[in-house]
PDB file of C-alpha atoms in Angstrom:
ATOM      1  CA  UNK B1381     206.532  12.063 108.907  1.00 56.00           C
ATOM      2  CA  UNK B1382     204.510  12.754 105.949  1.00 76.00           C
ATOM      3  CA  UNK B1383     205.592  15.313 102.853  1.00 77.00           C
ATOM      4  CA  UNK B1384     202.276  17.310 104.303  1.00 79.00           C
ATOM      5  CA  UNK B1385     203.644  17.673 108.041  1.00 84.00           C
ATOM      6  CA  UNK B1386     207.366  17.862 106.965  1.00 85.00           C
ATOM      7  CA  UNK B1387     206.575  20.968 104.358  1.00 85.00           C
ATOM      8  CA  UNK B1388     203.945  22.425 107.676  1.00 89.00           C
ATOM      9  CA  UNK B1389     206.319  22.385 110.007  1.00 91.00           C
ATOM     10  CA  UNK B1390     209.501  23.546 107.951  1.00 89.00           C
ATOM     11  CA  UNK B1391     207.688  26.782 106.993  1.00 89.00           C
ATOM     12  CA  UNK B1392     206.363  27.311 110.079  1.00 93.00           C
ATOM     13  CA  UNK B1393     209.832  27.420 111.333  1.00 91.00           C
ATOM     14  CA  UNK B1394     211.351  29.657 108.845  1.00 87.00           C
ATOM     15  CA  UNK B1395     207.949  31.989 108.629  1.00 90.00           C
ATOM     16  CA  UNK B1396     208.791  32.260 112.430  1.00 92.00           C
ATOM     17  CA  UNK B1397     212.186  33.648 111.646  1.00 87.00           C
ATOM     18  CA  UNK B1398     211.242  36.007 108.997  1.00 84.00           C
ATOM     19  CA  UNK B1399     208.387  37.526 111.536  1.00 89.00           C
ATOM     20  CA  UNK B1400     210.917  37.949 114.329  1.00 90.00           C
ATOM     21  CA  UNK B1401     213.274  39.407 112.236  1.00 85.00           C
ATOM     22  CA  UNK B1402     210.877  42.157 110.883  1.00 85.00           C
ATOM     23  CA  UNK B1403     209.708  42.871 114.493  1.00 88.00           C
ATOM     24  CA  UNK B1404     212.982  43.313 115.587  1.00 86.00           C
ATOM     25  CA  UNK B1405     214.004  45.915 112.721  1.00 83.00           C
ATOM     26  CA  UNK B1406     210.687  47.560 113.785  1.00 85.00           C
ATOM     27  CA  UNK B1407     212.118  47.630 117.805  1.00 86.00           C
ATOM     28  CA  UNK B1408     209.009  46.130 118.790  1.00 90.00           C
ATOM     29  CA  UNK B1409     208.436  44.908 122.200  1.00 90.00           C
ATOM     30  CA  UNK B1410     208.301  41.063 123.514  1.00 90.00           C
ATOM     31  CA  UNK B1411     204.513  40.818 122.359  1.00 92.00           C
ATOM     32  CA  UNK B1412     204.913  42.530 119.505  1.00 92.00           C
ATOM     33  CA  UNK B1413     207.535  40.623 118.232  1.00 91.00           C
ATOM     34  CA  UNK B1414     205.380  37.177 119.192  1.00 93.00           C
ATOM     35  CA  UNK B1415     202.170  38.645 117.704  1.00 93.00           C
ATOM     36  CA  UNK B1416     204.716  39.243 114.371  1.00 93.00           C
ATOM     37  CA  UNK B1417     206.224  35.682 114.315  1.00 93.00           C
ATOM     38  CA  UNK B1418     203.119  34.173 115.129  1.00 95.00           C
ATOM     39  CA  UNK B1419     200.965  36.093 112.329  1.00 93.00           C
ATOM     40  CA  UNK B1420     203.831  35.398 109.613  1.00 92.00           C
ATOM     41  CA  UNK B1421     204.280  32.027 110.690  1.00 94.00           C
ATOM     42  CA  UNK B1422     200.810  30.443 111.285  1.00 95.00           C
ATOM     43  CA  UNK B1423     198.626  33.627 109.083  1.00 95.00           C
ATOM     44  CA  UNK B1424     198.600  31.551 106.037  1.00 94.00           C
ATOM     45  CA  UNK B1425     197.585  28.435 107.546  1.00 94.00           C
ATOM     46  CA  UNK B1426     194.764  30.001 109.210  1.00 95.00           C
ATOM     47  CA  UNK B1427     193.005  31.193 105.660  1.00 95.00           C
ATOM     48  CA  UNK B1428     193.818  27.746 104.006  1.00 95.00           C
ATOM     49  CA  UNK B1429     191.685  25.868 106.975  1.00 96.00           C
ATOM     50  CA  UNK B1430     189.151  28.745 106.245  1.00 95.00           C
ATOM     51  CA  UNK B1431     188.845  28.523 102.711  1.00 94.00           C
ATOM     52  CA  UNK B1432     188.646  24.573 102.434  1.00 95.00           C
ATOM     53  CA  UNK B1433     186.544  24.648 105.690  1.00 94.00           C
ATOM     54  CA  UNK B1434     187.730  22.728 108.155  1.00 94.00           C
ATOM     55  CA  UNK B1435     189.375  23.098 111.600  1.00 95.00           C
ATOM     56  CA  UNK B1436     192.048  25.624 112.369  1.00 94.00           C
ATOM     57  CA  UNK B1437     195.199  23.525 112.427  1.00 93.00           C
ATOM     58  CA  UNK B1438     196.921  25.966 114.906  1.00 92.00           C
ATOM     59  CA  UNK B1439     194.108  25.668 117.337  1.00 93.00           C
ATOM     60  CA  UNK B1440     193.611  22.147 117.627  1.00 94.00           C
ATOM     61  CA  UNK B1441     197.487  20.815 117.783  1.00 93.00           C
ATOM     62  CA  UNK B1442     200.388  22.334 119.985  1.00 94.00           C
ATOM     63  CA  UNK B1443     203.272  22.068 117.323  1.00 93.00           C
ATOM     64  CA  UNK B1444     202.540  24.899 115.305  1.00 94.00           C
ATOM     65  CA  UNK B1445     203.020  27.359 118.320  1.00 94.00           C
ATOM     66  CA  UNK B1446     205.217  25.604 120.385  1.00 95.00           C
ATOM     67  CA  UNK B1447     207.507  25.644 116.923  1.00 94.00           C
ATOM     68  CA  UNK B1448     206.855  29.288 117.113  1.00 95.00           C
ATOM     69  CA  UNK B1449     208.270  29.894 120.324  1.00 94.00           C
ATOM     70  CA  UNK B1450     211.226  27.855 119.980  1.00 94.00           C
ATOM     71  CA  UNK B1451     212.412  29.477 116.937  1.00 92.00           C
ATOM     72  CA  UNK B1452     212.032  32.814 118.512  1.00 91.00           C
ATOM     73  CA  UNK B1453     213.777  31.557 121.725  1.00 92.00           C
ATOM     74  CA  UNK B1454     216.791  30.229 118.936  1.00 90.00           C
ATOM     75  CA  UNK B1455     217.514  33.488 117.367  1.00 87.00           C
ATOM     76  CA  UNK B1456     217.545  35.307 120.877  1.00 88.00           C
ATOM     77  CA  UNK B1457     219.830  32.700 122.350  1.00 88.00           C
ATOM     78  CA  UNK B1458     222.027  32.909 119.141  1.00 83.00           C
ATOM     79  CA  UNK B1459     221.523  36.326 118.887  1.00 78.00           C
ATOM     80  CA  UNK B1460     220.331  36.520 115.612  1.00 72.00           C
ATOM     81  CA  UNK B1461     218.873  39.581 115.344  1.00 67.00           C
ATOM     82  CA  UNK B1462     222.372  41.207 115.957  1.00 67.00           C
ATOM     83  CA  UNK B1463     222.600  44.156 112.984  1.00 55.00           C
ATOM     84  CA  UNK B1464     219.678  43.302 110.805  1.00 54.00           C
ATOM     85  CA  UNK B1465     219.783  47.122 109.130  1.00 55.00           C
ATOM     86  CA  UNK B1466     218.496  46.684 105.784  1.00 55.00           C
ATOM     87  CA  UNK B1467     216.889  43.133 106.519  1.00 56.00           C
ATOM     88  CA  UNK B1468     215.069  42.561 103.125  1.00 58.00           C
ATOM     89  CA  UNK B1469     218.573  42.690 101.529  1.00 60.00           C
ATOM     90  CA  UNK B1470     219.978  39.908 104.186  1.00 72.00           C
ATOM     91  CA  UNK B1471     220.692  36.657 102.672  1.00 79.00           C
ATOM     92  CA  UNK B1472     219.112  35.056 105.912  1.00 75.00           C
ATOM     93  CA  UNK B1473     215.911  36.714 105.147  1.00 76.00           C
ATOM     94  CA  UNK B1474     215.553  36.109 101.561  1.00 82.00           C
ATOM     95  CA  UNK B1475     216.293  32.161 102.088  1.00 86.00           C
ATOM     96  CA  UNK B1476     213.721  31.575 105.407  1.00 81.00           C
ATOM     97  CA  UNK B1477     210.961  33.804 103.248  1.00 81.00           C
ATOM     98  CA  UNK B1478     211.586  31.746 100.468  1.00 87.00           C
ATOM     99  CA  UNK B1479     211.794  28.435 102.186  1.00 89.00           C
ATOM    100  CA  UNK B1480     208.206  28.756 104.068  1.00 87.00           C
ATOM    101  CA  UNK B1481     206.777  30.684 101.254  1.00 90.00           C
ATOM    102  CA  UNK B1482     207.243  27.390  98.671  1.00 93.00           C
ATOM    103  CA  UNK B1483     206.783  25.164 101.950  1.00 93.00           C
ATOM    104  CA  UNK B1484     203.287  26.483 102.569  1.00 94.00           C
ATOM    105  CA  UNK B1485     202.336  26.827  99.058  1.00 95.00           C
ATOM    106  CA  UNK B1486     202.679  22.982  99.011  1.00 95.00           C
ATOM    107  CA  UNK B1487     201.023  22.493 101.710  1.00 94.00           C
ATOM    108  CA  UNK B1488     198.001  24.652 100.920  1.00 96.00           C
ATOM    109  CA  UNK B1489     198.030  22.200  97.623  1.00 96.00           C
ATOM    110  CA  UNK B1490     198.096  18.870  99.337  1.00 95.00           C
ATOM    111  CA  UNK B1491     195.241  20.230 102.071  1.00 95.00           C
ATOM    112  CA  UNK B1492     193.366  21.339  99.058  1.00 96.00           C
ATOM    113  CA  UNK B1493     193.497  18.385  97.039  1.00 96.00           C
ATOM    114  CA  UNK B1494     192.336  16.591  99.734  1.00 95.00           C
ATOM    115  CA  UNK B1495     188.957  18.217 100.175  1.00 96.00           C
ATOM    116  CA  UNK B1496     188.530  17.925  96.347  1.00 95.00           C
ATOM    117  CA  UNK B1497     189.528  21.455  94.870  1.00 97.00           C
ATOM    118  CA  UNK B1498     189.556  21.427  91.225  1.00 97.00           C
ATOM    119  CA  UNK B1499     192.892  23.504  89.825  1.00 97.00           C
ATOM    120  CA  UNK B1500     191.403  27.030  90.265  1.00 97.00           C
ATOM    121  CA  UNK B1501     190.860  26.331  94.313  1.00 97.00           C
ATOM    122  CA  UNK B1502     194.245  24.067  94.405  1.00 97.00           C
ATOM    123  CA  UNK B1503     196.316  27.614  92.786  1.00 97.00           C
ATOM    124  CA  UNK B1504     193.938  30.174  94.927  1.00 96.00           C
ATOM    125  CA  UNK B1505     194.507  28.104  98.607  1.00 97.00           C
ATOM    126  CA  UNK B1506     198.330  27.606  97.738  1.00 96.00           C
ATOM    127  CA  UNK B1507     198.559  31.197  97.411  1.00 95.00           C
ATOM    128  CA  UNK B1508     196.349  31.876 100.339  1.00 95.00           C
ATOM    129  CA  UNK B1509     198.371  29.788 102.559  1.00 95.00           C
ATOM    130  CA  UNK B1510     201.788  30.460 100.927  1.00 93.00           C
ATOM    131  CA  UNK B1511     202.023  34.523 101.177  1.00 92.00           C
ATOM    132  CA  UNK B1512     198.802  35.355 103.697  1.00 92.00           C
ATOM    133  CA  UNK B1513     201.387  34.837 106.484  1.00 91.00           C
ATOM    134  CA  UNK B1514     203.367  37.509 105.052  1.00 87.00           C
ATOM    135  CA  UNK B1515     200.790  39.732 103.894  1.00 89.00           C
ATOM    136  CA  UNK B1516     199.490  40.152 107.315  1.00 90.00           C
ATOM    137  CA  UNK B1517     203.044  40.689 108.803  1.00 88.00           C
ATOM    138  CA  UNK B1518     203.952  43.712 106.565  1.00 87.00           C
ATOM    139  CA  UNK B1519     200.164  45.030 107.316  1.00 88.00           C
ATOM    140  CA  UNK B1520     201.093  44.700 110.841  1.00 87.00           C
ATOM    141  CA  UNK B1521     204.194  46.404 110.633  1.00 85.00           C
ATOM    142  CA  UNK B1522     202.901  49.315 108.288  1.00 84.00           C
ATOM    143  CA  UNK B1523     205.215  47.764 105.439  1.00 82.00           C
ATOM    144  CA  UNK B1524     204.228  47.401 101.696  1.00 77.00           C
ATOM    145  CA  UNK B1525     203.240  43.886 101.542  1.00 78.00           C
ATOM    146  CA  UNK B1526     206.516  41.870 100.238  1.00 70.00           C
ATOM    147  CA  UNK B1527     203.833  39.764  97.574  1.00 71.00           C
ATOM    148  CA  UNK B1528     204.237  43.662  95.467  1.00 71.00           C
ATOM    149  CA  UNK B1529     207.067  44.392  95.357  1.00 67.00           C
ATOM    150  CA  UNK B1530     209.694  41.564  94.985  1.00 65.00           C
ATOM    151  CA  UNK B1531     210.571  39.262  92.039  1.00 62.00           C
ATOM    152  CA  UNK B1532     207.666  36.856  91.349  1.00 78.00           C
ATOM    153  CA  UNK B1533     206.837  35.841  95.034  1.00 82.00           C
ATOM    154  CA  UNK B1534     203.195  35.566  94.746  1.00 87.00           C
ATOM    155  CA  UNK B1535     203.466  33.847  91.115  1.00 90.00           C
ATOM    156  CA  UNK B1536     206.048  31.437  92.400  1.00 92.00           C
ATOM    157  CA  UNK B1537     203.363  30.312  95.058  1.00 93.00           C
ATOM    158  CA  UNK B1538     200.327  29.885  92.410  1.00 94.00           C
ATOM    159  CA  UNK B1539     203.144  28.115  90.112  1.00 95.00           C
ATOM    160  CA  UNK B1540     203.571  25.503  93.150  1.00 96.00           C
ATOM    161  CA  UNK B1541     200.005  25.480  93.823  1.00 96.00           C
ATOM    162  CA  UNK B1542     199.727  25.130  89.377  1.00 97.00           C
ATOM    163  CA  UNK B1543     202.081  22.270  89.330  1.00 97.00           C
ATOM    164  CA  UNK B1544     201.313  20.295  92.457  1.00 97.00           C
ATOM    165  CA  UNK B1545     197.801  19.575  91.091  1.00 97.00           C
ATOM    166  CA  UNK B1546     199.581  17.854  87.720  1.00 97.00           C
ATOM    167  CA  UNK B1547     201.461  16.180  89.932  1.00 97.00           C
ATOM    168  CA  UNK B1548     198.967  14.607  91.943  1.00 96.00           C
ATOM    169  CA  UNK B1549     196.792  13.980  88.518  1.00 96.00           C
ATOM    170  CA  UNK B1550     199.867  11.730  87.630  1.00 96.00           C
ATOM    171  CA  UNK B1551     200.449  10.225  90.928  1.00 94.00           C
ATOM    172  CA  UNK B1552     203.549  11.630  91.451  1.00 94.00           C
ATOM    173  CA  UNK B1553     202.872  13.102  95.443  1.00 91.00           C
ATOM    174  CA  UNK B1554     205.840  10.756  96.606  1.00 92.00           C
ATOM    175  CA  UNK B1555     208.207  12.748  99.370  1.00 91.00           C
ATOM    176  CA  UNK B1556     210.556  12.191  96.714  1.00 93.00           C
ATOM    177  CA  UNK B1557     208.795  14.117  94.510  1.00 95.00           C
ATOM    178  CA  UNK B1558     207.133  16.210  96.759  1.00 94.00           C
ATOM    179  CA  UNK B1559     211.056  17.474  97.775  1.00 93.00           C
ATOM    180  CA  UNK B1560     211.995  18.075  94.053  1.00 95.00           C
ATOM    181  CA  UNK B1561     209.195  20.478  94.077  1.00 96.00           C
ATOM    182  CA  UNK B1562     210.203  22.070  97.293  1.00 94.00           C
ATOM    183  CA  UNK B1563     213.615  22.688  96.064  1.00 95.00           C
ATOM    184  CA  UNK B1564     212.918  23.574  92.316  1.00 95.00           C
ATOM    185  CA  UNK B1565     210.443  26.025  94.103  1.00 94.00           C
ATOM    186  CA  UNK B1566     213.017  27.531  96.097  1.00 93.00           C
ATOM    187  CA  UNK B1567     215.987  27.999  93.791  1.00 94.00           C
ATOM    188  CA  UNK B1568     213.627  30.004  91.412  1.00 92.00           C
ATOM    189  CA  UNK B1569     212.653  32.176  93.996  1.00 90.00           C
ATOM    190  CA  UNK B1570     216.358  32.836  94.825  1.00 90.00           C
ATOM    191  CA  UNK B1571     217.115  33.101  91.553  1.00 91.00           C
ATOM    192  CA  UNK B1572     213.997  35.442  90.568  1.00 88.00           C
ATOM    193  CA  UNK B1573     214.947  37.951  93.604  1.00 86.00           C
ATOM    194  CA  UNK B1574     219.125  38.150  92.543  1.00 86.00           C
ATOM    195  CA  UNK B1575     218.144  38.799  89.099  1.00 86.00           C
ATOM    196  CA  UNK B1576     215.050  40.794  89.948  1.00 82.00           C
ATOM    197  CA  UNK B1577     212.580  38.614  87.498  1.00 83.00           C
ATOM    198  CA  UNK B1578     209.205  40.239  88.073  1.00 80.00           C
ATOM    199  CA  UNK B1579     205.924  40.092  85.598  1.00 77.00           C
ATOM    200  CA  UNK B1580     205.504  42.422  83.170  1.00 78.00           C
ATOM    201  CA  UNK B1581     203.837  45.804  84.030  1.00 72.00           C
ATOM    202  CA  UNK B1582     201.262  48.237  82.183  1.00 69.00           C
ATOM    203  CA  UNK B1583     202.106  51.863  81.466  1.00 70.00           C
ATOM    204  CA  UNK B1584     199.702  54.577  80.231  1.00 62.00           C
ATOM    205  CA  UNK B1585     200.431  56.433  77.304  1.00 57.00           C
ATOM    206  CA  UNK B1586     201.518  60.145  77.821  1.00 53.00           C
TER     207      UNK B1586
END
């Protein structure tokens, strides 16, 4: 398995997680909680093949949803959506959200790269594919979108998207390296929520 496909399907997997979880904390029904997963999980993926152009991913191979489904069919078996009061404060959460939203920023800067984005489109489809999952999940669940109002989570994904392209200018797209990036990616966003890191903001004189 490739660093693309590896990167795909682990943040399809924890997208899927963070989805049910919201759906549950918002006592939606079977289908609602499906439609939830679903949109977090495979949202992102769906602008990135729209922006570069080319097929829908999720419509022309079976793994995205079928990973879908089994991860909701885990956390129901293991019960994981036992007490999940005050779920953006849950370690669990944090970690998944964090996990697919570095996973499918690299991926949105591999798939980019490969139709021949210069470093604007490379940073714009990594953050299209990294947080649009999660965008449409909170807009779904009549949330404030998580990209406003948490420690740098939409810069972390246009930093990925930023430093992927140097990466491949170098040569340096081993898994290898491809994993250092994934991990680097991920302890910063821990890191930026615990010590609540956000960018500056502007305030109008009084």
């Amino acid at each position: 398995m490739d660093a693309l496909l590896l990167n795909e399907y682990i943040g399809i997997a924890s997208a899927a997680l963070s989805g049910f979880f919201f759906a549950v904390k918002k006592e939606c029904d079977w289908l609602g909680i499906f439609i939830a997963a679903f949109l977090t999980a495979l949202g992102g993926g769906i602008m990135r093949d729209v922006l570069v152009g080319r097929p829908v991913y999720s419509f022309t191979h079976y793994m995205p949803v079928v990973l879908v489904i089994s991860m909701m069919l885990l956390a129901i078996f293991l019960k994981l959506y036992k007490k999940r009061q005050h779920l953006e404060d849950k370690f669990i959460f944090i970690f998944t959200d964090a996990i697919d939203v570095v996973s499918f920023s690299i991926v949105g800067s591999i798939v980019s790269l490969q139709y021949g984005y210069n470093i604007f489109g490379v940073v714009l489809v990594a953050f299209a594919n990294g947080v649009g999952g999660g965008i449409l999940r909170d807009v779904l669940l009549n949330e404030v979108p998580w990209l406003l109002r948490t420690g740098l989570y939409g810069s972390i994904s246009m930093a990925i998207g930023f430093i992927y392209y140097f990466m491949h200018m170098a040569g340096f797209t081993n898994m290898t390296c491809v994993m250092a990036l994934f991990t680097f990616g991920i302890i910063f966003r821990m890191v930026a929520y615990y010590k609540k890191w956000h960018l500056p903001t502007l305030k109008e004189d009084i």
